[in-house]
Amino acid sequence: MAQLLTVPTPPPPVSTRPVPSRKRRRRARETLTAYAFVAPSLFGVVAFLLLPVLIVAVLSLFDWKLLATPEFVGLANYERLFADGGIGHSLLVTVAYVVLTIPVQTALALLLALLLNQRVRGVKIFRAMFVLPWMATPVVMGLVWGWIFDPANGAVNSFLAIFGIEGPSWLSSPSLALPAVAATQVWQFAGYNMLFFLAGLQTIPKDFYEAATLDGASPVRQFFAITLPLLRPTLFFVLVTNVIGSFQVFDTVFVMTNGGPGNSTEVINYTIYQTAFRQFEFGYASAIAMVLFLIILAVTMAQVRYFNRTTTYDLT
């Protein structure tokens, strides 16, 4: 009886021909073009981010009074920092400011985006109106809102007086000054964040909503089942950038309250300014700045890790 034998298929021959020079030149040209496009951004990151952080890290190891010769003190500035109760208070004020601004600002921006995503006449004018505050500088916004919160002639207390309510001294009250400053940031940046949510909403296919409507899903159900999950990448960007910006607040506090009353609005950046440019302790101010940098880095990494674990990106 004849036995059927299986003859293995030989592997395909490996081409030993060299890559044509024209192809190599094209690859080299494409690589150089890619580096040319990346170079400006890379220069910006190195010159305006990595290099300043490195300089501040080095300065934090010195005792430098500006006009005197810097003296190397090692980690003495950090030991002093952790024993300084004023720094802990400034950090708590900063965290309170972040907690007051981020949820309200994000929710208001999302609400505005949902309202202005409708096809109604004049919607582009309203979009522009809400973005206008972001175009002004924080110093200008601080001056304007300082007048709005003025206890005698301010717009807020004048409005309350219509209903017979005597408004408080907003910026002179230790309990109201920080919320008043936070309201200024919310008003200025809610429209700017609205733009990102609006862009995200317009990328969601209308077919999803049409199918959900046919299935009888209510608008609220569609928001939580379709809109919010598909906006997670946009939400991630908005939260990360806003948290970083809120931790770095300075201009508005400087103009509206100057850290007061008492030290109720003395955020950590205001403390760094006081230490460096009024007490001329640049080494100690650099140590505080490094701690702030590490806190922002830790919070940002936590946000990145959370959203990477819970968000799926469609790269098709």
CSV table of N, CA, C and O in Angstrom, one decimal, residues 3 31-33 55 63 66 73 81-82 95 129 132 168 177-178 245 287 302 313:
chain,number,residue,atom,x,y,z
A,3,GLN,N,2.2,4.8,0.7
A,3,GLN,CA,2.1,5.7,1.9
A,3,GLN,C,2.2,7.2,1.4
A,3,GLN,O,3.1,7.5,0.6
A,31,THR,N,12.2,61.6,7.2
A,31,THR,CA,12.7,61.7,8.7
A,31,THR,C,13.1,63.1,9.0
A,31,THR,O,12.7,63.6,10.1
A,32,LEU,N,13.9,63.7,8.1
A,32,LEU,CA,14.3,65.1,8.4
A,32,LEU,C,13.1,66.0,8.4
A,32,LEU,O,13.1,67.0,9.2
A,33,THR,N,12.1,65.8,7.5
A,33,THR,CA,10.9,66.6,7.5
A,33,THR,C,10.2,66.5,8.8
A,33,THR,O,9.7,67.5,9.4
A,55,ILE,N,16.7,74.8,36.6
A,55,ILE,CA,17.3,76.0,37.2
A,55,ILE,C,16.7,76.2,38.6
A,55,ILE,O,17.4,76.4,39.6
A,63,ASP,N,21.1,79.2,49.5
A,63,ASP,CA,20.6,80.3,50.2
A,63,ASP,C,21.1,81.5,49.5
A,63,ASP,O,22.2,81.9,49.5
A,66,LEU,N,19.8,87.4,46.6
A,66,LEU,CA,19.8,88.2,45.4
A,66,LEU,C,21.1,89.0,45.3
A,66,LEU,O,21.8,88.9,44.4
A,73,VAL,N,23.4,75.1,50.6
A,73,VAL,CA,22.9,74.7,51.9
A,73,VAL,C,22.2,73.3,51.8
A,73,VAL,O,21.6,72.8,52.8
A,81,LEU,N,11.0,74.3,54.9
A,81,LEU,CA,9.6,74.4,54.3
A,81,LEU,C,8.7,73.5,55.0
A,81,LEU,O,7.5,73.9,55.3
A,82,PHE,N,9.1,72.3,55.3
A,82,PHE,CA,8.2,71.3,56.0
A,82,PHE,C,7.9,71.7,57.4
A,82,PHE,O,6.9,71.2,58.0
A,95,VAL,N,-5.7,74.3,47.5
A,95,VAL,CA,-6.5,73.2,47.2
A,95,VAL,C,-8.0,73.6,47.3
A,95,VAL,O,-8.8,73.1,46.5
A,129,MET,N,-19.9,85.5,22.4
A,129,MET,CA,-20.0,86.3,23.7
A,129,MET,C,-19.5,85.5,24.9
A,129,MET,O,-18.8,86.1,25.7
A,132,LEU,N,-15.6,85.7,24.9
A,132,LEU,CA,-14.9,87.0,25.0
A,132,LEU,C,-14.2,87.2,26.4
A,132,LEU,O,-13.1,87.7,26.4
A,168,PRO,N,-23.0,91.7,51.4
A,168,PRO,CA,-21.8,91.7,52.3
A,168,PRO,C,-20.6,92.4,51.7
A,168,PRO,O,-20.7,92.7,50.5
A,177,ALA,N,-14.1,85.9,50.6
A,177,ALA,CA,-13.1,86.4,49.6
A,177,ALA,C,-12.7,85.3,48.6
A,177,ALA,O,-12.6,85.6,47.4
A,178,LEU,N,-12.4,84.2,49.1
A,178,LEU,CA,-11.9,83.1,48.2
A,178,LEU,C,-13.0,82.6,47.2
A,178,LEU,O,-12.7,82.5,46.0
A,245,GLY,N,-3.9,74.9,35.7
A,245,GLY,CA,-4.1,76.4,35.7
A,245,GLY,C,-4.6,76.9,37.1
A,245,GLY,O,-4.1,77.9,37.6
A,287,ALA,N,12.5,76.4,46.5
A,287,ALA,CA,12.1,75.1,47.2
A,287,ALA,C,10.6,75.0,47.2
A,287,ALA,O,10.1,73.9,47.0
A,302,ALA,N,-2.0,61.2,38.2
A,302,ALA,CA,-3.1,60.4,38.7
A,302,ALA,C,-4.3,60.6,37.7
A,302,ALA,O,-5.0,59.6,37.5
A,313,TYR,N,-9.9,55.0,23.2
A,313,TYR,CA,-9.7,56.0,22.1
A,313,TYR,C,-9.9,55.3,20.7
A,313,TYR,O,-9.2,54.2,20.5
